[in-house]
Short mmCIF file of C-alpha atoms in Angstrom, two decimals:
data_model
loop_
_atom_site.label_atom_id
_atom_site.label_comp_id
_atom_site.label_asym_id
_atom_site.label_seq_id
_atom_site.Cartn_x
_atom_site.Cartn_y
_atom_site.Cartn_z
CA UNK A 483 0.01 -0.13 0.09
CA UNK A 484 1.66 3.19 -1.12
CA UNK A 485 0.25 6.68 -0.94
CA UNK A 486 -2.28 7.29 -4.01
CA UNK A 487 -0.46 9.88 -6.28
CA UNK A 488 -0.93 11.08 -9.65
CA UNK A 489 2.52 10.72 -11.05
CA UNK A 490 2.53 13.12 -13.81
CA UNK A 491 1.72 15.80 -11.17
CA UNK A 492 4.92 14.97 -9.11
CA UNK A 493 6.84 16.70 -11.74
CA UNK A 494 4.97 19.82 -11.17
CA UNK A 495 6.46 19.76 -7.76
CA UNK A 496 9.91 22.21 -7.71
CA UNK A 497 12.96 20.04 -7.27
CA UNK A 498 14.28 20.04 -3.74
CA UNK A 499 17.10 22.80 -2.87
CA UNK A 500 18.84 19.80 -0.68
CA UNK A 501 18.74 16.29 -1.78
CA UNK A 502 20.88 14.63 1.06
CA UNK A 503 19.05 15.35 4.61
CA UNK A 504 20.24 14.10 8.11
CA UNK A 505 17.14 12.99 10.12
CA UNK A 506 17.40 12.40 14.06
CA UNK A 507 15.40 9.92 15.90
CA UNK A 508 15.12 8.35 19.12
CA UNK A 509 15.17 4.21 19.50
CA UNK A 510 11.20 4.24 19.84
CA UNK A 511 8.54 2.42 17.87
CA UNK A 512 7.25 5.53 16.62
CA UNK A 513 10.20 6.38 14.87
CA UNK A 514 8.97 3.69 12.14
CA UNK A 515 7.90 6.20 9.54
CA UNK A 516 11.36 7.40 9.26
CA UNK A 517 12.57 3.83 8.94
CA UNK A 518 10.29 2.75 6.51
CA UNK A 519 10.88 5.89 4.26
CA UNK A 520 14.81 4.89 4.43
CA UNK A 521 14.01 0.94 3.89
CA UNK A 522 11.53 1.31 1.02
CA UNK A 523 13.73 4.20 -0.72
CA UNK A 524 10.47 6.46 -0.73
CA UNK A 525 12.41 9.36 -1.06
CA UNK A 526 14.03 8.73 -3.96
CA UNK A 527 11.08 9.80 -6.42
CA UNK A 528 10.91 12.90 -4.35
CA UNK A 529 14.55 13.85 -4.96
CA UNK A 530 15.80 13.00 -1.42
CA UNK A 531 18.08 10.49 0.04
CA UNK A 532 17.63 10.14 3.79
CA UNK A 533 20.46 9.53 6.43
CA UNK A 534 18.94 8.46 9.86
CA UNK A 535 20.88 9.52 12.61
CA UNK A 536 20.20 7.88 16.10
CA UNK A 537 20.54 9.93 19.15
CA UNK A 538 20.58 9.15 22.86
CA UNK A 539 18.13 11.56 24.04
CA UNK A 540 15.64 14.15 23.37
CA UNK A 541 18.18 16.81 24.69
CA UNK A 542 20.40 15.79 21.71
CA UNK A 543 17.82 15.98 19.44
CA UNK A 544 17.31 19.42 20.44
CA UNK A 545 20.61 20.58 20.59
CA UNK A 546 21.87 19.15 16.96
CA UNK A 547 18.54 20.55 15.31
CA UNK A 548 19.75 23.83 16.78
CA UNK A 549 23.27 23.35 15.54
CA UNK A 550 22.40 22.46 12.15
CA UNK A 551 23.91 18.95 12.73
CA UNK A 552 20.45 17.26 11.97
CA UNK A 553 18.24 18.92 9.25
CA UNK A 554 15.29 17.37 10.46
CA UNK A 555 13.84 14.95 13.44
CA UNK A 556 11.30 12.85 14.96
CA UNK A 557 10.68 14.61 18.08
CA UNK A 558 8.27 15.26 20.83
CA UNK A 559 5.34 17.85 20.12
CA UNK A 560 5.88 19.42 23.38
CA UNK A 561 9.45 19.86 22.88
CA UNK A 562 9.20 21.80 19.71
CA UNK A 563 7.02 24.09 21.41
CA UNK A 564 9.39 24.44 24.76
CA UNK A 565 12.28 25.37 22.31
CA UNK A 566 10.02 27.89 20.52
CA UNK A 567 9.40 29.53 23.74
CA UNK A 568 12.89 28.94 25.64
CA UNK A 569 11.53 27.15 28.32
CA UNK A 570 14.36 25.69 30.31
CA UNK A 571 16.79 25.86 27.50
CA UNK A 572 17.84 27.48 24.40
CA UNK A 573 15.25 29.40 22.17
CA UNK A 574 14.86 29.27 18.37
CA UNK A 575 12.13 29.41 15.89
CA UNK A 576 11.07 26.15 15.08
CA UNK A 577 8.75 24.31 12.38
CA UNK A 578 6.38 21.48 12.77
CA UNK A 579 6.08 19.85 9.41
CA UNK A 580 3.73 17.12 10.13
CA UNK A 581 2.38 15.03 12.71
CA UNK A 582 3.96 11.76 12.52
CA UNK A 583 1.55 9.79 14.69
CA UNK A 584 -0.96 9.73 17.32
CA UNK A 585 -1.49 7.30 20.51
CA UNK A 586 1.12 4.67 21.34
CA UNK A 587 2.62 5.76 24.63
CA UNK A 588 1.87 4.75 28.19
CA UNK A 589 2.51 4.58 32.05
CA UNK A 590 4.02 1.68 33.57
CA UNK A 591 4.54 1.37 37.36
CA UNK A 592 6.33 -0.83 39.68
CA UNK A 593 4.86 -4.58 40.55
CA UNK A 594 4.19 -3.33 43.90
CA UNK A 595 2.01 -0.40 42.91
CA UNK A 596 0.45 -2.33 40.29
CA UNK A 597 -0.76 -4.90 42.66
CA UNK A 598 -2.35 -2.44 45.12
CA UNK A 599 -3.89 -0.57 41.88
CA UNK A 600 -5.28 -3.84 40.62
CA UNK A 601 -6.67 -4.41 44.12
CA UNK A 602 -9.11 -1.53 43.68
CA UNK A 603 -7.02 1.36 45.79
CA UNK A 604 -6.71 4.68 44.55
CA UNK A 605 -3.38 5.94 42.89
CA UNK A 606 -3.14 8.32 46.07
CA UNK A 607 -3.53 5.45 48.38
CA UNK A 608 -1.03 3.38 46.58
CA UNK A 609 1.41 5.89 46.54
CA UNK A 610 1.10 6.61 50.25
CA UNK A 611 2.18 2.89 50.97
CA UNK A 612 5.64 3.78 49.83
CA UNK A 613 6.24 5.72 52.87
CA UNK A 614 8.51 8.23 50.74
CA UNK A 615 8.08 10.71 47.80
CA UNK A 616 7.47 8.31 44.90
CA UNK A 617 9.89 8.88 41.86
CA UNK A 618 8.50 8.95 38.27
CA UNK A 619 10.19 9.54 35.09
CA UNK A 620 9.41 11.23 31.65
CA UNK A 621 11.63 11.92 28.80
CA UNK A 622 11.98 15.74 28.61
CA UNK A 623 10.25 18.78 30.70
CA UNK A 624 8.31 20.23 28.08
CA UNK A 625 7.71 16.82 25.87
CA UNK A 626 4.49 14.98 25.56
CA UNK A 627 5.48 12.02 28.14
CA UNK A 628 5.76 14.92 30.77
CA UNK A 629 2.51 16.27 29.90
CA UNK A 630 0.66 12.97 29.76
CA UNK A 631 2.42 11.93 33.21
CA UNK A 632 1.36 14.97 34.87
CA UNK A 633 -2.32 15.07 33.45
CA UNK A 634 -2.92 11.49 34.36
CA UNK A 635 -1.54 12.15 38.31
CA UNK A 636 -3.76 15.45 38.56
CA UNK A 637 -6.58 13.38 37.18
CA UNK A 638 -6.01 10.85 40.00
CA UNK A 639 -5.42 13.61 42.69
CA UNK A 640 -1.93 13.65 42.68
CA UNK A 641 -0.23 16.99 42.28
CA UNK A 642 2.70 16.38 39.94
CA UNK A 643 4.55 19.45 41.37
CA UNK A 644 4.17 18.49 45.01
CA UNK A 645 3.38 15.00 45.53
CA UNK A 646 5.93 13.16 43.43
CA UNK A 647 9.42 13.69 42.44
CA UNK A 648 9.58 13.94 38.38
CA UNK A 649 12.92 13.11 36.84
CA UNK A 650 14.34 12.73 33.16
CA UNK A 651 15.31 9.68 31.68
CA UNK A 652 16.10 8.78 28.18
CA UNK A 653 13.50 5.93 26.90
CA UNK A 654 15.95 3.17 26.61
CA UNK A 655 17.07 3.40 30.36
CA UNK A 656 13.47 3.47 31.70
CA UNK A 657 12.93 -0.48 32.23
CA UNK A 658 16.48 -0.79 33.69
CA UNK A 659 16.06 2.35 36.33
CA UNK A 660 12.41 0.55 37.39
CA UNK A 661 14.31 -2.77 37.88
CA UNK A 662 16.75 -1.34 39.86
CA UNK A 663 14.41 0.48 42.27
CA UNK A 664 15.42 3.87 41.00
CA UNK A 665 11.81 4.65 39.75
CA UNK A 666 8.36 3.97 40.98
CA UNK A 667 6.88 4.47 37.51
CA UNK A 668 7.46 5.86 34.16
CA UNK A 669 5.65 7.55 31.00
CA UNK A 670 7.77 7.08 27.63
CA UNK A 671 7.04 5.62 24.35
CA UNK A 672 7.37 1.91 23.34
CA UNK A 673 8.82 -0.60 23.00
CA UNK A 674 10.06 0.28 26.78
CA UNK A 675 6.79 -0.53 28.18
CA UNK A 676 6.79 -4.10 26.45
CA UNK A 677 10.21 -4.35 27.66
CA UNK A 678 9.38 -3.82 31.47
CA UNK A 679 6.42 -5.73 31.45
CA UNK A 680 7.98 -8.65 29.65
CA UNK A 681 10.90 -8.79 32.19
CA UNK A 682 8.23 -8.85 34.98
CA UNK A 683 9.38 -5.63 36.68
CA UNK A 684 6.45 -3.56 35.91
CA UNK A 685 3.18 -3.48 34.49
CA UNK A 686 1.47 -1.07 31.91
CA UNK A 687 -1.29 0.51 33.75
CA UNK A 688 -2.84 3.14 31.25
CA UNK A 689 -2.20 4.02 27.84
CA UNK A 690 -1.98 7.50 27.00
CA UNK A 691 -4.90 7.00 24.35
CA UNK A 692 -6.92 6.75 27.50
CA UNK A 693 -5.76 10.19 28.89
CA UNK A 694 -6.51 11.92 25.26
CA UNK A 695 -8.09 9.70 22.71
CA UNK A 696 -6.00 10.00 19.30
CA UNK A 697 -3.56 12.74 21.19
CA UNK A 698 -0.80 14.09 18.74
CA UNK A 699 2.52 12.40 19.98
CA UNK A 700 5.73 12.93 17.82
CA UNK A 701 6.15 15.40 15.10
CA UNK A 702 8.62 15.88 11.96
CA UNK A 703 10.11 19.12 13.05
CA UNK A 704 13.19 21.31 11.96
CA UNK A 705 14.19 24.92 12.46
CA UNK A 706 11.89 27.34 11.10
CA UNK A 707 14.87 28.61 9.14
CA UNK A 708 15.36 25.50 7.38
CA UNK A 709 11.73 25.48 6.03
CA UNK A 710 12.11 28.76 4.95
CA UNK A 711 15.44 28.66 3.22
CA UNK A 712 14.57 25.15 1.88
CA UNK A 713 10.79 24.82 1.03
CA UNK A 714 10.89 22.62 -1.83
CA UNK A 715 13.04 20.36 0.40
CA UNK A 716 10.86 20.67 3.22
CA UNK A 717 7.66 19.63 1.20
CA UNK A 718 9.54 16.70 -0.50
CA UNK A 719 10.13 15.51 2.94
CA UNK A 720 6.64 15.73 3.89
CA UNK A 721 5.46 13.77 0.57
CA UNK A 722 8.23 11.05 1.56
CA UNK A 723 7.18 10.76 5.02
CA UNK A 724 3.63 10.77 4.49
CA UNK A 725 3.89 8.14 1.95
CA UNK A 726 5.74 5.82 4.57
CA UNK A 727 2.67 6.80 7.24
CA UNK A 728 0.23 5.46 4.81
CA UNK A 729 2.16 2.16 4.14
CA UNK A 730 2.32 1.66 7.93
CA UNK A 731 -1.40 1.42 8.25
CA UNK A 732 -1.49 -1.94 6.57
CA UNK A 733 -1.27 -4.48 9.58
CA UNK A 734 0.87 -6.68 7.28
CA UNK A 735 3.11 -3.85 6.64
CA UNK A 736 3.53 -2.95 10.52
CA UNK A 737 4.84 -6.58 10.95
CA UNK A 738 7.63 -6.00 8.18
CA UNK A 739 8.50 -2.80 9.73
CA UNK A 740 8.79 -4.34 13.67
CA UNK A 741 11.64 -6.50 12.15
CA UNK A 742 13.30 -3.66 10.50
CA UNK A 743 13.13 -1.83 14.25
CA UNK A 744 14.45 -4.72 15.87
CA UNK A 745 17.70 -4.04 14.16
CA UNK A 746 20.82 -3.41 16.25
CA UNK A 747 21.42 -0.18 14.63
CA UNK A 748 17.86 1.04 15.43
CA UNK A 749 15.80 -0.28 18.60
CA UNK A 750 18.25 -3.15 19.25
CA UNK A 751 14.97 -5.12 20.78
CA UNK A 752 13.62 -8.53 19.69
CA UNK A 753 10.90 -8.34 17.04
CA UNK A 754 8.53 -9.89 19.45
CA UNK A 755 8.39 -7.00 21.94
CA UNK A 756 7.99 -4.36 19.06
CA UNK A 757 5.30 -6.19 16.87
CA UNK A 758 2.17 -6.72 19.04
CA UNK A 759 2.04 -3.20 20.61
CA UNK A 760 2.68 -1.75 17.19
CA UNK A 761 -0.51 -3.78 16.05
CA UNK A 762 -2.58 -2.47 18.98
CA UNK A 763 -2.26 -5.72 21.16
CA UNK A 764 -1.56 -4.80 24.68
CA UNK A 765 -3.16 -7.93 26.21
CA UNK A 766 -5.42 -7.50 28.97
CA UNK A 767 -3.31 -4.67 30.41
CA UNK A 768 -4.12 -1.60 30.31
CA UNK A 769 -7.36 -2.12 28.77
CA UNK A 770 -9.07 -3.89 25.86
CA UNK A 771 -10.30 -0.25 24.56
CA UNK A 772 -6.95 1.24 24.08
CA UNK A 773 -6.58 3.00 20.89
CA UNK A 774 -3.93 1.74 18.86
CA UNK A 775 -0.88 3.91 17.36
CA UNK A 776 -1.75 5.76 14.20
CA UNK A 777 0.29 6.90 11.48
CA UNK A 778 -2.26 7.89 8.96
CA UNK A 779 -5.89 8.16 8.28
CA UNK A 780 -7.79 9.55 5.32
CA UNK A 781 -9.24 12.41 7.46
CA UNK A 782 -6.21 14.43 7.66
CA UNK A 783 -4.71 13.15 11.12
CA UNK A 784 -0.98 14.04 9.87
CA UNK A 785 -1.86 17.94 9.45
CA UNK A 786 -0.05 20.03 11.84
CA UNK A 787 -3.15 21.37 14.01
CA UNK A 788 -3.12 24.63 15.56
CA UNK A 789 -5.13 23.37 18.32
CA UNK A 790 -2.72 20.53 19.27
CA UNK A 791 0.03 23.51 19.72
CA UNK A 792 -2.73 25.26 21.95
CA UNK A 793 -3.22 22.39 24.17
CA UNK A 794 0.57 22.29 24.95
CA UNK A 795 0.79 26.22 25.66
CA UNK A 796 -1.96 25.63 27.78
CA UNK A 797 -0.58 22.80 29.85
CA UNK A 798 2.77 24.82 30.10
CA UNK A 799 0.69 27.52 31.37
CA UNK A 800 -1.09 24.98 33.65
CA UNK A 801 2.08 23.79 35.30
CA UNK A 802 3.87 27.15 35.78
CA UNK A 803 6.25 26.54 32.56
CA UNK A 804 4.94 29.47 30.64
CA UNK A 805 3.59 32.58 32.71
CA UNK A 806 2.71 34.69 29.67
CA UNK A 807 -0.63 34.41 27.84
CA UNK A 808 0.11 36.95 25.27
CA UNK A 809 0.26 35.79 21.57
CA UNK A 810 -0.52 32.10 21.91
CA UNK A 811 -2.25 31.88 18.54
CA UNK A 812 0.51 33.92 16.85
CA UNK A 813 3.15 31.28 18.46
CA UNK A 814 1.06 28.46 17.18
CA UNK A 815 0.43 29.74 13.60
CA UNK A 816 4.41 30.24 13.51
CA UNK A 817 5.23 26.79 14.39
CA UNK A 818 2.45 24.76 12.83
CA UNK A 819 3.48 24.79 9.04
CA UNK A 820 -0.01 24.01 8.07
CA UNK A 821 0.09 26.18 4.53
CA UNK A 822 3.69 24.37 3.89
CA UNK A 823 1.89 21.03 4.50
CA UNK A 824 -1.00 21.99 2.22
CA UNK A 825 1.54 23.10 -0.51
CA UNK A 826 3.39 19.67 -0.14
CA UNK A 827 0.37 17.70 -0.60
CA UNK A 828 -1.73 19.62 -2.89
CA UNK A 829 -1.12 17.59 -6.07
CA UNK A 830 -1.68 13.96 -4.02
CA UNK A 831 -4.76 12.13 -4.12
CA UNK A 832 -5.39 12.56 -0.28
CA UNK A 833 -7.58 14.36 2.16
CA UNK A 834 -5.13 16.93 3.33
CA UNK A 835 -7.47 19.62 4.81
CA UNK A 836 -7.32 19.99 8.38
CA UNK A 837 -9.93 17.75 10.36
CA UNK A 838 -12.96 19.26 11.74
CA UNK A 839 -12.40 20.84 15.38
CA UNK A 840 -14.32 18.07 17.42
CA UNK A 841 -14.99 18.21 21.34
CA UNK A 842 -12.51 15.70 22.95
CA UNK A 843 -13.25 14.19 26.61
CA UNK A 844 -10.23 13.59 28.55
CA UNK A 845 -9.70 11.03 31.01
CA UNK A 846 -10.51 13.63 33.90
CA UNK A 847 -14.03 14.53 31.98
CA UNK A 848 -12.70 17.63 31.04
CA UNK A 849 -13.65 18.84 27.20
CA UNK A 850 -11.15 20.37 24.88
CA UNK A 851 -12.41 21.78 21.57
CA UNK A 852 -9.36 23.79 20.66
CA UNK A 853 -11.14 27.32 21.57
CA UNK A 854 -10.36 29.14 24.86
CA UNK A 855 -7.05 27.69 25.52
CA UNK A 856 -6.20 30.17 28.14
CA UNK A 857 -9.47 29.74 30.11
CA UNK A 858 -9.26 25.98 29.39
CA UNK A 859 -5.75 25.74 31.31
CA UNK A 860 -6.88 27.81 34.28
CA UNK A 861 -10.07 25.93 34.78
CA UNK A 862 -8.20 22.85 36.62
CA UNK A 863 -8.42 22.36 40.21
CA UNK A 864 -4.89 20.99 40.22
CA UNK A 865 -2.18 23.09 38.74
CA UNK A 866 0.95 25.28 39.56
#
C-alpha cells in the first residue's frame, strides 16, 4: 500500500534545494515512518536521500537540530514548543512539518504499585504505602510524556509538582531504572513498556490514548530557518514521510516494519517485543479499549493542527512553565506549518484539509475543542 499519487503531478513540484538530509530519531517504535521511508526508498522519487541519525536523548535531538547537525527530526510535539518559547533551555524558531503519529505511549508502574492498584485502591492511596515521595520518570520537561504523566497524576488527585519527584531519563533507560528500584513508574514510548512487562519488573496500567484519545505524539520538526530557506526540500520530505505513514497503516506492513525496527542500529530489541503493541495488542492490560498507534488516516490526522499546539501551551501554563498568556495563536501559527503541508500535498490524491474541530473528552472528564486555550488551562483544580 502506498500513498495514491498522480505520478504526472509529481513532476509539477519544484525539485528540492537539498537532496541529502540528516534526520534524527530516538529508538522508539514511533520512529517507524522514518525507518520505512529509508528502507522502502520512498525519498527517491521525491528527490531525497535520507540519512537516519540515532540519538541518545531528546536533549541531543534538540541541540543537534539547533546546531544544524540535523536537518529534521522525529521529536516530541511538546519539545518543539518548549524550544520555540525557550522554556528551560535554548530558544529558537521551530517548525512542525507534520504529525508523525497519534497514540502509542503508556505509563508503567512497579509491580508493588500495580498490585495495589489492581486490588482496587486509588493511586493516591497506593503511593502513600511507599512511605516516601514517589519517583516517576518522563523523557523531557516540556515533552509529551511529561504532559501525559502530569495530566494522569492530576486526574487521580496527585499533584505532579508537589506529591512526586519527576525525573528525566532517556526512554531506553527506563526499564532498567525501574528494575533497579530507582523509579516507581515512568511515562515514555514503546517498546520500553513492553520490555518492562516482559522482564516482569513492572506493568503497564494506562495507555496515553486513555488520557486523550488520538492525541498528537511525535512531530516531524526542523528549525523554522530550514523550512524557510529550503521550502521545496521541506515539502519533498513531507511527501516522503507521508507515503511511509500510509504504508504503515497496513497491518502486514507493520509486521515487516517491526522486523526492521528490531535491528541493532535501530531499537536493538527483539521483534516479539515491538510487533504486538505496534499492532495495537496490549494483551489484557491496561484495557481492551486502548486505541492503537496511528500513523495515517484519510481524514488528515497528519495535518499540523494549531489546536494541538494550543493544548501544549495551555498545559505549560497550567504547570507554571509558561507565565505569559500573550500571543498564543501567533506562536502556534508560526510553528505549525499548515500552509507548507498543504502545498506539499496539494497534487496528491489525499484528504489533506485539517480535520474538523471536535470536542474531546479527557480521562478526567474535561472537554477540549481547541477554543479558549487560556481559560481552559486555568480551569483545572490541580495546577501550579
